[in-house]
Short mmCIF file of C-alpha atoms in Angstrom, two decimals:
data_model
loop_
_atom_site.label_atom_id
_atom_site.label_comp_id
_atom_site.label_asym_id
_atom_site.label_seq_id
_atom_site.Cartn_x
_atom_site.Cartn_y
_atom_site.Cartn_z
CA MET A 6 -7.64 -22.04 -12.01
CA PHE A 7 -6.14 -19.65 -9.48
CA VAL A 8 -7.48 -17.13 -6.97
CA GLY A 9 -5.87 -13.80 -6.09
CA ILE A 10 -7.10 -12.21 -2.87
CA ASP A 11 -6.44 -8.54 -2.10
CA LEU A 12 -7.21 -7.58 1.50
CA GLY A 13 -7.58 -3.80 1.34
CA THR A 14 -8.50 -1.17 3.91
CA SER A 15 -12.18 -0.88 3.06
CA SER A 16 -12.82 -4.15 1.22
CA VAL A 17 -11.46 -7.51 0.15
CA LYS A 18 -11.37 -8.23 -3.57
CA LEU A 19 -10.97 -11.67 -5.12
CA ILE A 20 -10.28 -12.56 -8.74
CA LEU A 21 -10.45 -15.94 -10.45
CA VAL A 22 -8.01 -16.43 -13.35
CA ASP A 23 -7.01 -19.19 -15.72
CA HIS A 24 -3.41 -20.26 -16.36
CA LEU A 25 -3.03 -17.54 -19.03
CA GLY A 26 -4.05 -14.82 -16.59
CA ASN A 27 -7.48 -14.21 -18.10
CA ILE A 28 -9.83 -12.87 -15.41
CA LEU A 29 -12.89 -15.11 -15.22
CA ASN A 30 -14.69 -13.58 -12.26
CA THR A 31 -14.35 -10.99 -9.51
CA VAL A 32 -16.03 -10.76 -6.12
CA SER A 33 -15.74 -8.05 -3.47
CA ARG A 34 -16.85 -7.63 0.13
CA SER A 35 -16.64 -4.42 2.12
CA PHE A 36 -15.95 -3.82 5.80
CA ASP A 37 -15.72 -0.97 8.26
CA VAL A 38 -12.81 1.03 9.63
CA ASN A 39 -13.12 2.45 13.14
CA MET A 40 -11.78 6.02 13.19
CA GLU A 41 -13.74 7.28 16.18
CA LYS A 42 -10.71 8.69 17.95
CA ALA A 43 -8.61 11.42 16.38
CA SER A 44 -5.62 9.97 14.49
CA TRP A 45 -6.70 6.37 15.22
CA SER A 46 -7.58 3.77 12.57
CA GLU A 47 -8.59 0.26 13.64
CA GLN A 48 -10.32 -2.77 12.17
CA ASP A 49 -11.77 -6.01 13.47
CA PRO A 50 -9.83 -8.93 11.91
CA HIS A 51 -12.93 -11.09 12.21
CA GLN A 52 -14.34 -8.98 9.35
CA TRP A 53 -11.40 -9.97 7.15
CA TYR A 54 -11.95 -13.63 7.91
CA HIS A 55 -15.71 -13.80 7.47
CA GLN A 56 -15.91 -11.59 4.38
CA THR A 57 -12.96 -13.27 2.66
CA PHE A 58 -14.22 -16.80 3.26
CA SER A 59 -17.70 -15.85 2.08
CA ALA A 60 -16.28 -14.27 -1.09
CA LEU A 61 -13.94 -17.23 -1.68
CA LYS A 62 -16.81 -19.69 -1.50
CA GLU A 63 -18.77 -17.58 -3.99
CA ILE A 64 -15.98 -17.04 -6.53
CA ILE A 65 -15.00 -20.71 -6.84
CA GLN A 66 -18.58 -22.01 -6.93
CA GLY A 67 -18.88 -24.46 -9.80
CA ASN A 68 -15.11 -24.61 -10.24
CA GLU A 69 -14.11 -26.23 -6.95
CA PRO A 70 -12.36 -29.29 -8.50
CA VAL A 71 -10.06 -27.18 -10.72
CA ILE A 72 -8.78 -24.67 -8.14
CA LYS A 73 -5.02 -25.20 -7.99
CA GLY A 74 -3.62 -22.21 -6.12
CA ILE A 75 -4.55 -19.26 -3.92
CA SER A 76 -2.39 -16.29 -2.99
CA PHE A 77 -2.71 -12.94 -1.29
CA SER A 78 -2.08 -9.26 -1.33
CA GLY A 79 -2.70 -7.28 1.81
CA GLN A 80 -2.77 -3.85 3.38
CA MET A 81 0.63 -3.45 4.99
CA HIS A 82 1.80 -2.60 8.53
CA GLY A 83 -1.40 -3.54 10.39
CA LEU A 84 -0.72 -4.92 13.88
CA THR A 85 -2.78 -8.08 14.46
CA LEU A 86 -2.39 -9.77 17.85
CA LEU A 87 -3.46 -13.27 18.90
CA ASP A 88 -3.28 -14.94 22.30
CA GLU A 89 -2.28 -18.53 23.10
CA ASN A 90 -5.79 -19.69 22.16
CA ASP A 91 -5.57 -17.90 18.78
CA ASP A 92 -8.20 -15.40 19.89
CA ILE A 93 -7.89 -11.81 18.65
CA ILE A 94 -6.63 -9.70 21.55
CA ARG A 95 -7.69 -6.26 20.28
CA PRO A 96 -8.70 -4.62 16.98
CA ALA A 97 -5.89 -4.42 14.46
CA ILE A 98 -4.12 -1.04 14.31
CA LEU A 99 -3.94 -0.08 10.64
CA TRP A 100 -1.32 1.43 8.34
CA ASN A 101 -2.86 4.92 8.40
CA ASP A 102 -3.10 5.13 12.21
CA GLN A 103 -1.13 8.11 13.56
CA ARG A 104 -1.14 7.55 17.33
CA THR A 105 2.51 6.48 17.64
CA VAL A 106 4.28 9.85 17.53
CA GLU A 107 6.05 9.27 20.88
CA GLU A 108 7.16 5.77 19.92
CA VAL A 109 8.54 7.02 16.59
CA ASP A 110 10.43 9.80 18.39
CA PHE A 111 11.94 7.23 20.75
CA LEU A 112 13.00 4.94 17.93
CA ASN A 113 14.51 7.66 15.76
CA ASN A 114 16.03 9.83 18.47
CA GLU A 115 16.94 7.48 21.34
CA PHE A 116 17.42 4.10 19.70
CA GLY A 117 18.73 6.15 16.80
CA ILE A 118 18.27 6.51 13.06
CA ASP A 119 21.78 5.24 12.38
CA GLN A 120 21.09 2.01 14.26
CA LEU A 121 17.67 1.59 12.61
CA MET A 122 19.23 2.01 9.18
CA LYS A 123 21.95 -0.47 10.06
CA SER A 124 19.52 -3.02 11.48
CA THR A 125 16.63 -2.70 9.04
CA GLY A 126 17.49 -0.27 6.23
CA ASN A 127 14.65 2.08 7.26
CA ILE A 128 13.74 4.73 9.80
CA ALA A 129 10.62 4.80 11.99
CA VAL A 130 7.46 6.51 10.80
CA THR A 131 4.03 6.42 12.40
CA GLY A 132 2.52 3.92 9.97
CA LEU A 133 4.92 1.05 10.60
CA THR A 134 4.19 -1.97 12.80
CA LEU A 135 6.95 -1.72 15.42
CA PRO A 136 5.80 1.66 16.80
CA LYS A 137 2.29 0.24 17.13
CA LEU A 138 3.58 -2.74 19.11
CA LEU A 139 5.52 -0.43 21.43
CA TRP A 140 2.38 1.69 21.86
CA VAL A 141 0.41 -1.38 22.96
CA LYS A 142 3.23 -2.33 25.34
CA LYS A 143 3.07 1.10 26.99
CA HIS A 144 -0.65 1.88 26.93
CA GLU A 145 -2.28 -1.56 27.04
CA PRO A 146 -0.02 -3.78 29.16
CA GLU A 147 -2.89 -6.16 29.88
CA HIS A 148 -3.14 -6.84 26.14
CA PHE A 149 0.60 -6.93 25.60
CA LYS A 150 1.20 -9.69 28.14
CA ARG A 151 -1.31 -11.93 26.31
CA ILE A 152 0.54 -11.80 22.97
CA ALA A 153 1.40 -15.22 21.56
CA LYS A 154 1.39 -14.44 17.82
CA ILE A 155 1.93 -11.21 15.88
CA MET A 156 0.59 -11.11 12.33
CA LEU A 157 0.12 -8.75 9.43
CA PRO A 158 -3.41 -8.58 7.97
CA LYS A 159 -3.05 -10.94 4.99
CA ASP A 160 -0.99 -13.36 7.08
CA TYR A 161 -3.95 -13.74 9.43
CA LEU A 162 -5.96 -14.98 6.45
CA VAL A 163 -3.15 -17.37 5.50
CA TYR A 164 -3.19 -18.68 9.08
CA LYS A 165 -6.94 -19.22 9.02
CA LEU A 166 -6.71 -21.05 5.68
CA THR A 167 -3.70 -23.25 6.42
CA GLY A 168 -2.87 -23.15 10.13
CA LYS A 169 0.65 -21.99 9.17
CA PHE A 170 2.15 -19.10 11.14
CA VAL A 171 4.16 -17.38 8.40
CA SER A 172 4.80 -14.06 6.74
CA GLU A 173 6.84 -13.15 3.67
CA VAL A 174 9.64 -10.76 2.81
CA SER A 175 7.78 -7.85 1.20
CA ASP A 176 5.25 -7.42 4.04
CA ALA A 177 7.82 -8.16 6.75
CA SER A 178 9.95 -5.33 5.34
CA GLY A 179 7.34 -2.84 6.52
CA THR A 180 7.35 -3.93 10.16
CA LEU A 181 10.68 -2.30 11.18
CA TRP A 182 11.78 -5.48 12.96
CA TYR A 183 13.08 -7.10 9.76
CA ASP A 184 16.60 -6.79 8.30
CA VAL A 185 15.65 -6.21 4.67
CA ASN A 186 19.14 -6.51 3.19
CA HIS A 187 19.88 -9.88 4.80
CA ARG A 188 16.27 -11.14 4.73
CA GLN A 189 16.17 -12.08 8.41
CA TYR A 190 14.85 -10.70 11.69
CA ALA A 191 16.77 -7.81 13.24
CA LYS A 192 17.71 -9.37 16.58
CA ASP A 193 18.37 -6.05 18.35
CA ILE A 194 14.90 -4.81 17.38
CA ILE A 195 13.23 -8.03 18.54
CA SER A 196 15.05 -7.63 21.88
CA LEU A 197 13.73 -4.08 22.08
CA THR A 198 10.13 -5.34 22.04
CA GLY A 199 10.69 -7.62 25.02
CA LEU A 200 8.95 -10.49 23.24
CA ASP A 201 10.32 -13.90 22.37
CA LEU A 202 11.06 -14.63 18.71
CA SER A 203 8.42 -17.37 18.85
CA CYS A 204 5.78 -14.60 18.79
CA PHE A 205 6.91 -13.64 15.30
CA PRO A 206 6.09 -15.64 12.16
CA THR A 207 8.49 -17.65 10.02
CA ILE A 208 9.50 -15.55 7.00
CA VAL A 209 9.39 -17.05 3.49
CA GLU A 210 9.67 -15.71 -0.05
CA SER A 211 6.49 -14.32 -1.59
CA SER A 212 5.99 -17.09 -4.16
CA ASP A 213 6.70 -19.91 -1.71
CA VAL A 214 4.00 -22.49 -1.06
CA VAL A 215 2.92 -22.22 2.58
CA GLY A 216 0.86 -25.39 2.56
CA ASP A 217 -2.52 -26.87 1.73
CA LEU A 218 -5.95 -25.75 2.91
CA THR A 219 -7.01 -27.26 6.22
CA GLU A 220 -9.60 -30.01 6.11
CA SER A 221 -12.21 -27.78 7.74
CA VAL A 222 -11.66 -25.08 5.14
CA LYS A 223 -11.88 -27.64 2.34
CA GLY A 224 -15.13 -28.87 3.79
CA TYR A 225 -16.55 -25.34 3.86
CA LEU A 226 -15.41 -24.66 0.28
CA LYS A 227 -16.39 -28.16 -1.00
CA ILE A 228 -12.85 -28.82 -2.22
CA THR A 229 -11.29 -32.30 -2.06
CA GLN A 230 -7.98 -31.87 -3.93
CA HIS A 231 -4.67 -30.37 -2.78
CA VAL A 232 -4.60 -26.58 -3.21
CA ASN A 233 -1.36 -24.61 -3.06
CA VAL A 234 -1.62 -21.67 -0.70
CA ILE A 235 1.15 -19.24 -1.65
CA ALA A 236 2.47 -16.66 0.83
CA GLY A 237 1.65 -13.60 -1.31
CA ALA A 238 2.89 -10.05 -0.83
CA GLY A 239 2.21 -6.68 0.70
CA ASP A 240 -0.25 -4.74 -1.43
CA GLN A 241 2.35 -2.47 -3.01
CA ALA A 242 4.67 -5.28 -4.08
CA ALA A 243 1.71 -7.33 -5.32
CA GLY A 244 0.36 -4.31 -7.18
CA ALA A 245 3.75 -3.77 -8.82
CA ILE A 246 3.75 -7.39 -10.00
CA GLY A 247 0.22 -6.88 -11.33
CA LEU A 248 1.63 -4.05 -13.47
CA GLY A 249 4.79 -5.85 -14.52
CA VAL A 250 7.07 -3.60 -12.45
CA VAL A 251 9.62 -6.31 -11.77
CA ASN A 252 12.82 -5.37 -13.64
CA ASP A 253 15.63 -3.11 -12.46
CA GLY A 254 14.55 0.54 -12.73
CA ASP A 255 10.86 -0.14 -13.47
CA VAL A 256 8.61 2.49 -11.83
CA SER A 257 4.93 2.58 -10.90
CA ILE A 258 2.55 5.00 -9.22
CA SER A 259 -0.50 3.74 -7.36
CA LEU A 260 -3.35 6.22 -6.97
CA GLY A 261 -5.33 4.34 -4.35
CA THR A 262 -6.48 5.61 -0.96
CA SER A 263 -2.80 6.26 -0.39
CA GLY A 264 -0.39 7.27 -3.15
CA VAL A 265 2.70 5.15 -3.73
CA ILE A 266 5.77 5.47 -5.92
CA PHE A 267 7.41 2.08 -6.38
CA VAL A 268 10.84 1.52 -7.94
CA SER A 269 12.00 -2.03 -8.66
CA SER A 270 15.69 -2.75 -8.08
CA ASN A 271 18.02 -5.71 -8.46
CA LYS A 272 19.91 -4.64 -5.36
CA PHE A 273 19.16 -3.37 -1.87
CA PHE A 274 19.03 0.42 -2.11
CA PRO A 275 18.82 2.05 1.35
CA ASP A 276 18.16 5.78 1.19
CA TYR A 277 20.36 7.37 3.86
CA LYS A 278 19.55 10.93 2.78
CA SER A 279 15.79 11.34 2.46
CA HIS A 280 14.82 8.00 4.08
CA LEU A 281 12.47 6.62 1.45
CA GLN A 282 11.45 3.06 2.30
CA SER A 283 13.74 0.25 1.12
CA TYR A 284 11.94 -3.10 1.06
CA ALA A 285 12.21 -6.61 -0.35
CA HIS A 286 10.25 -7.13 -3.56
CA ALA A 287 7.97 -10.11 -4.08
CA ASN A 288 10.09 -11.44 -6.98
CA GLY A 289 13.16 -12.16 -4.84
CA LYS A 290 14.68 -8.73 -5.46
CA TYR A 291 14.20 -5.30 -3.81
CA HIS A 292 12.34 -2.05 -4.23
CA LEU A 293 12.35 1.56 -3.12
CA MET A 294 9.02 3.04 -2.08
CA ALA A 295 7.59 6.44 -1.19
CA VAL A 296 4.12 6.61 0.37
CA MET A 297 1.76 9.54 0.81
CA LEU A 298 -1.34 8.95 2.92
CA SER A 299 -4.17 10.70 1.02
CA ALA A 300 -4.11 10.33 -2.77
CA ALA A 301 -7.45 9.06 -4.11
CA GLY A 302 -8.44 9.35 -0.44
CA SER A 303 -8.36 13.12 -0.95
CA VAL A 304 -10.75 12.75 -3.89
CA SER A 305 -13.12 10.61 -1.81
CA TRP A 306 -13.08 13.26 0.92
CA PHE A 307 -13.83 15.98 -1.63
CA ARG A 308 -16.69 13.97 -3.13
CA LYS A 309 -18.36 13.80 0.30
CA ILE A 310 -18.44 17.59 0.28
CA ILE A 311 -19.86 17.93 -3.25
CA LYS A 312 -22.52 15.28 -2.78
CA ASP A 313 -24.70 16.14 -5.77
CA ILE A 314 -21.97 15.62 -8.38
CA SER A 315 -20.95 12.19 -9.62
CA PHE A 316 -17.35 11.13 -10.05
CA LYS A 317 -17.82 11.28 -13.84
CA GLU A 318 -19.20 14.83 -13.70
CA MET A 319 -16.42 15.85 -11.33
CA TYR A 320 -13.63 14.56 -13.57
CA ASN A 321 -15.25 16.09 -16.66
CA GLY A 322 -15.34 19.43 -14.87
CA ILE A 323 -11.75 19.06 -13.71
CA GLU A 324 -10.62 18.36 -17.29
CA ASN A 325 -12.14 21.66 -18.42
CA ALA A 326 -10.85 23.71 -15.48
CA ASP A 327 -7.98 26.06 -16.28
CA PRO A 328 -4.58 24.77 -15.03
CA LYS A 329 -3.28 28.35 -15.10
CA GLU A 330 -5.37 29.20 -12.05
CA HIS A 331 -3.12 30.09 -9.10
CA LEU A 332 -4.94 27.70 -6.77
CA PHE A 333 -3.18 25.07 -4.65
CA PHE A 334 -4.06 22.17 -2.36
CA LEU A 335 -1.93 20.46 0.28
CA PRO A 336 -3.24 16.85 0.48
CA TYR A 337 -2.21 16.15 4.06
CA LEU A 338 -5.63 15.11 5.36
CA MET A 339 -4.24 12.40 7.64
CA GLY A 340 -0.79 13.79 8.28
CA GLU A 341 1.86 12.73 5.83
CA ARG A 342 4.65 10.22 5.34
CA ALA A 343 7.04 10.66 2.42
CA PRO A 344 8.84 12.87 2.15
CA ILE A 345 7.94 15.20 5.05
CA ASN A 346 7.11 12.52 7.69
CA ASP A 347 4.84 14.87 9.63
CA PRO A 348 1.83 13.24 11.35
CA ASN A 349 0.56 16.70 12.31
CA ALA A 350 0.40 18.07 8.77
CA LYS A 351 -3.04 19.21 7.59
CA GLY A 352 -4.85 19.75 4.32
CA VAL A 353 -4.92 23.28 2.92
CA PHE A 354 -6.56 25.08 -0.01
CA LEU A 355 -4.58 28.22 -0.88
CA GLY A 356 -5.48 30.95 -3.35
CA LEU A 357 -9.27 30.70 -3.37
CA SER A 358 -11.21 33.61 -4.84
CA ALA A 359 -14.86 34.30 -5.57
CA LYS A 360 -14.50 33.23 -9.20
CA HIS A 361 -13.36 29.70 -8.38
CA THR A 362 -15.74 26.75 -8.80
CA ILE A 363 -15.72 23.31 -7.28
CA PHE A 364 -14.11 22.11 -10.49
CA ASP A 365 -11.23 24.55 -10.04
CA MET A 366 -10.88 23.20 -6.51
CA GLY A 367 -11.07 19.63 -7.81
CA ARG A 368 -8.31 20.27 -10.33
CA ALA A 369 -6.17 21.91 -7.65
CA LEU A 370 -6.75 18.83 -5.49
CA ILE A 371 -5.64 16.43 -8.24
CA GLU A 372 -2.62 18.63 -8.97
CA GLY A 373 -1.81 18.89 -5.26
CA VAL A 374 -1.76 15.12 -4.80
CA THR A 375 0.44 14.77 -7.88
CA PHE A 376 2.76 17.57 -6.74
CA ALA A 377 3.12 15.82 -3.38
CA LEU A 378 4.02 12.59 -5.17
CA ASN A 379 6.47 14.56 -7.28
CA ASP A 380 8.24 15.65 -4.08
CA SER A 381 9.26 12.02 -3.62
CA MET A 382 9.85 11.45 -7.32
CA CYS A 383 12.40 14.27 -7.30
CA LEU A 384 14.22 12.60 -4.39
CA ILE A 385 14.25 9.30 -6.30
CA LYS A 386 15.74 11.03 -9.31
CA ASP A 387 18.37 12.57 -7.02
CA LEU A 388 19.49 9.02 -6.20
CA GLY A 389 20.53 8.65 -9.83
CA ILE A 390 17.46 6.72 -11.03
CA ASN A 391 16.49 7.82 -14.54
CA ILE A 392 12.72 7.76 -14.90
CA LYS A 393 11.30 7.87 -18.42
CA GLU A 394 8.21 5.71 -18.06
CA ILE A 395 5.72 5.23 -15.23
CA LYS A 396 3.12 2.48 -15.02
CA ILE A 397 0.03 3.68 -13.23
CA THR A 398 -2.70 1.90 -11.28
CA GLY A 399 -5.37 2.42 -8.63
CA GLY A 400 -8.80 4.00 -8.72
CA GLY A 401 -7.43 7.41 -9.67
CA ALA A 402 -5.58 5.94 -12.64
CA GLN A 403 -8.85 4.99 -14.34
CA ASN A 404 -9.40 8.66 -15.17
CA ASP A 405 -7.53 9.93 -18.25
CA ILE A 406 -7.24 13.46 -16.93
CA TRP A 407 -5.34 12.37 -13.82
CA CYS A 408 -3.02 10.15 -15.86
CA GLN A 409 -2.27 13.09 -18.16
CA ILE A 410 -1.60 15.41 -15.22
CA VAL A 411 0.86 12.85 -13.80
CA SER A 412 2.61 12.70 -17.18
CA ASP A 413 2.80 16.51 -17.42
CA ILE A 414 3.93 17.18 -13.86
CA MET A 415 6.53 14.39 -13.84
CA ASP A 416 7.56 14.90 -17.50
CA ALA A 417 7.41 11.17 -18.18
CA ARG A 418 5.53 8.68 -20.31
CA VAL A 419 2.63 7.18 -18.34
CA VAL A 420 1.34 3.71 -19.18
CA ARG A 421 -1.94 2.15 -18.08
CA THR A 422 -2.22 -1.61 -18.44
CA THR A 423 -5.27 -3.64 -19.45
CA SER A 424 -5.69 -5.13 -15.98
CA ASN A 425 -6.99 -2.71 -13.37
CA GLU A 426 -7.13 -5.38 -10.69
CA GLY A 427 -3.69 -4.35 -9.40
CA PRO A 428 -2.72 -6.18 -6.20
CA ALA A 429 -5.29 -8.96 -6.67
CA TYR A 430 -3.82 -9.68 -10.11
CA GLY A 431 -0.33 -9.66 -8.65
CA ALA A 432 -1.49 -12.16 -6.04
CA ALA A 433 -2.90 -14.38 -8.79
CA ILE A 434 0.45 -14.21 -10.62
CA LEU A 435 2.22 -15.29 -7.42
CA ALA A 436 -0.23 -18.19 -7.11
CA MET A 437 0.68 -19.32 -10.62
CA VAL A 438 4.42 -18.94 -10.07
CA GLY A 439 4.23 -20.78 -6.75
CA SER A 440 2.26 -23.57 -8.41
CA GLY A 441 4.82 -23.98 -11.18
CA VAL A 442 2.83 -22.59 -14.12
CA TYR A 443 5.65 -20.11 -14.70
CA GLN A 444 9.29 -20.40 -13.70
CA ASN A 445 9.43 -16.94 -12.13
CA VAL A 446 7.54 -13.68 -11.74
CA GLU A 447 9.33 -11.98 -14.62
CA GLU A 448 8.30 -14.70 -17.08
CA ALA A 449 4.71 -14.56 -15.89
CA CYS A 450 4.52 -10.77 -16.23
CA GLN A 451 6.04 -10.83 -19.70
CA GLN A 452 3.31 -13.21 -20.81
CA MET A 453 0.36 -11.58 -19.10
CA ILE A 454 0.79 -7.79 -18.76
CA LYS A 455 -0.59 -5.81 -21.71
CA ILE A 456 -0.71 -2.04 -22.36
CA GLU A 457 -4.11 -0.35 -22.62
CA LYS A 458 -3.21 3.33 -23.10
CA VAL A 459 -0.17 5.60 -23.14
CA PHE A 460 -0.02 9.24 -22.02
CA GLU A 461 2.85 11.39 -23.31
CA PRO A 462 3.91 14.64 -21.59
CA GLN A 463 2.63 17.80 -23.30
CA LEU A 464 5.51 20.24 -23.55
CA ASP A 465 3.44 23.38 -22.88
CA GLN A 466 1.85 21.80 -19.82
CA VAL A 467 5.20 20.48 -18.58
CA ALA A 468 6.58 24.03 -18.59
CA LEU A 469 3.45 25.37 -16.86
CA TYR A 470 3.60 22.73 -14.14
CA GLN A 471 7.31 23.17 -13.54
CA GLU A 472 6.63 26.79 -12.59
CA LYS A 473 3.55 25.88 -10.58
CA TYR A 474 5.47 23.17 -8.70
CA LYS A 475 8.07 25.75 -7.63
CA GLN A 476 5.25 27.61 -5.87
CA PHE A 477 3.73 24.43 -4.38
CA VAL A 478 6.94 23.41 -2.60
CA LYS A 479 7.00 26.73 -0.73
CA ILE A 480 3.59 26.25 0.89
CA TYR A 481 4.17 23.49 3.46
CA PRO A 482 7.33 25.04 5.03
CA THR A 483 5.46 28.36 5.26
CA VAL A 484 2.35 27.02 7.02
CA LYS A 485 3.93 24.13 8.96
CA SER A 486 4.12 26.10 12.24
CA LEU A 487 0.35 26.74 12.10
CA PHE A 488 -0.65 23.05 12.29
#
């Protein structure tokens, strides 16, 4: 049996699978995010450790002797700092933290976009790890001078399980100190930090075996046999594997807290024009990625406002709301990344009238998130990538109405698979590949990924949304100066 662990922003989710990929059990644990200061988002890594180990003990209970492999998916970009005694120096700064505007300006404008693209294949945006490290160097020098190890969130769990100080290519790609094309550290960027390379983990491929569980961990889990601990992947790459998005030109959309378009590629594909993210994939290849910060997160925010209506009632109402209503929503509740890269952007409802209901607003919100994703999808198409089918995942993808809206706005076939475990399932696949059950990720996905439902674009709705999208794209440039 194999365990896939997905360390998310608000919870950790574990799945137990057999060698055929059948899900035998799932366990989740939640934890808090500290957002007390405007634009800040932090988390205590001790929560990750304690909640994950508790959940791991629970999920393998009764099956301890047959656990063969464990792997990970993890929220990307989070800056986790340890001192020489392996103590946590400060709370981890998360992917959706927006405090690093000055550091991003320095990197893009003084160090220079051309040099960043040459060194890493990507430009600086506020979510990435390097700007966070430079922020700590400037604002918390007492913490900076204590740094002995720098880790990404899931890699901290790997370290606690195995004692191995490693990361892997897909997660390292999102740090901005990694040369994605050549799969090695960017030496000029490392020099820029002022830290020795020994502070940075050894980089391996995502399906590589890191090592065995430590004896103390085995004692806690009541395991006596060797267990392969596989490096794992950043949540987006793991989620793509969990959908079977592993071949050249495969595309997925994740409607989680953030919204992500993911394009698998056999070759490194840096985007010099619109600066979409170009990262290493967890199957030894590459991918292109566009990230918006508030996708299903926008829905969660809206649900807090309409407290007396359940998610089911809300989506039923949205399905019956008229798409012809001239009502729009900008989903920039935490600033925005792709494609506008504006940490100061704000959410906006436009076109409200006395006749509108919360369901009209809810439909405008779903459309607005999808329009914002379509901004990046259009840029991807401009790169010459022909998109006919999209695999969809995340909490938002469990609602048929949102899947259909994606299909209509993007004029593409949308496919939902039978597994809705996403990144955790991708992690389990990596555990099986690393343990030798399958020769490679592609073979594993071919055997395990099954289609649940298909959504075809409706021609009348496609035409309606094409006109509506033309109006949507005018809104942000018009109101940008007011933020």
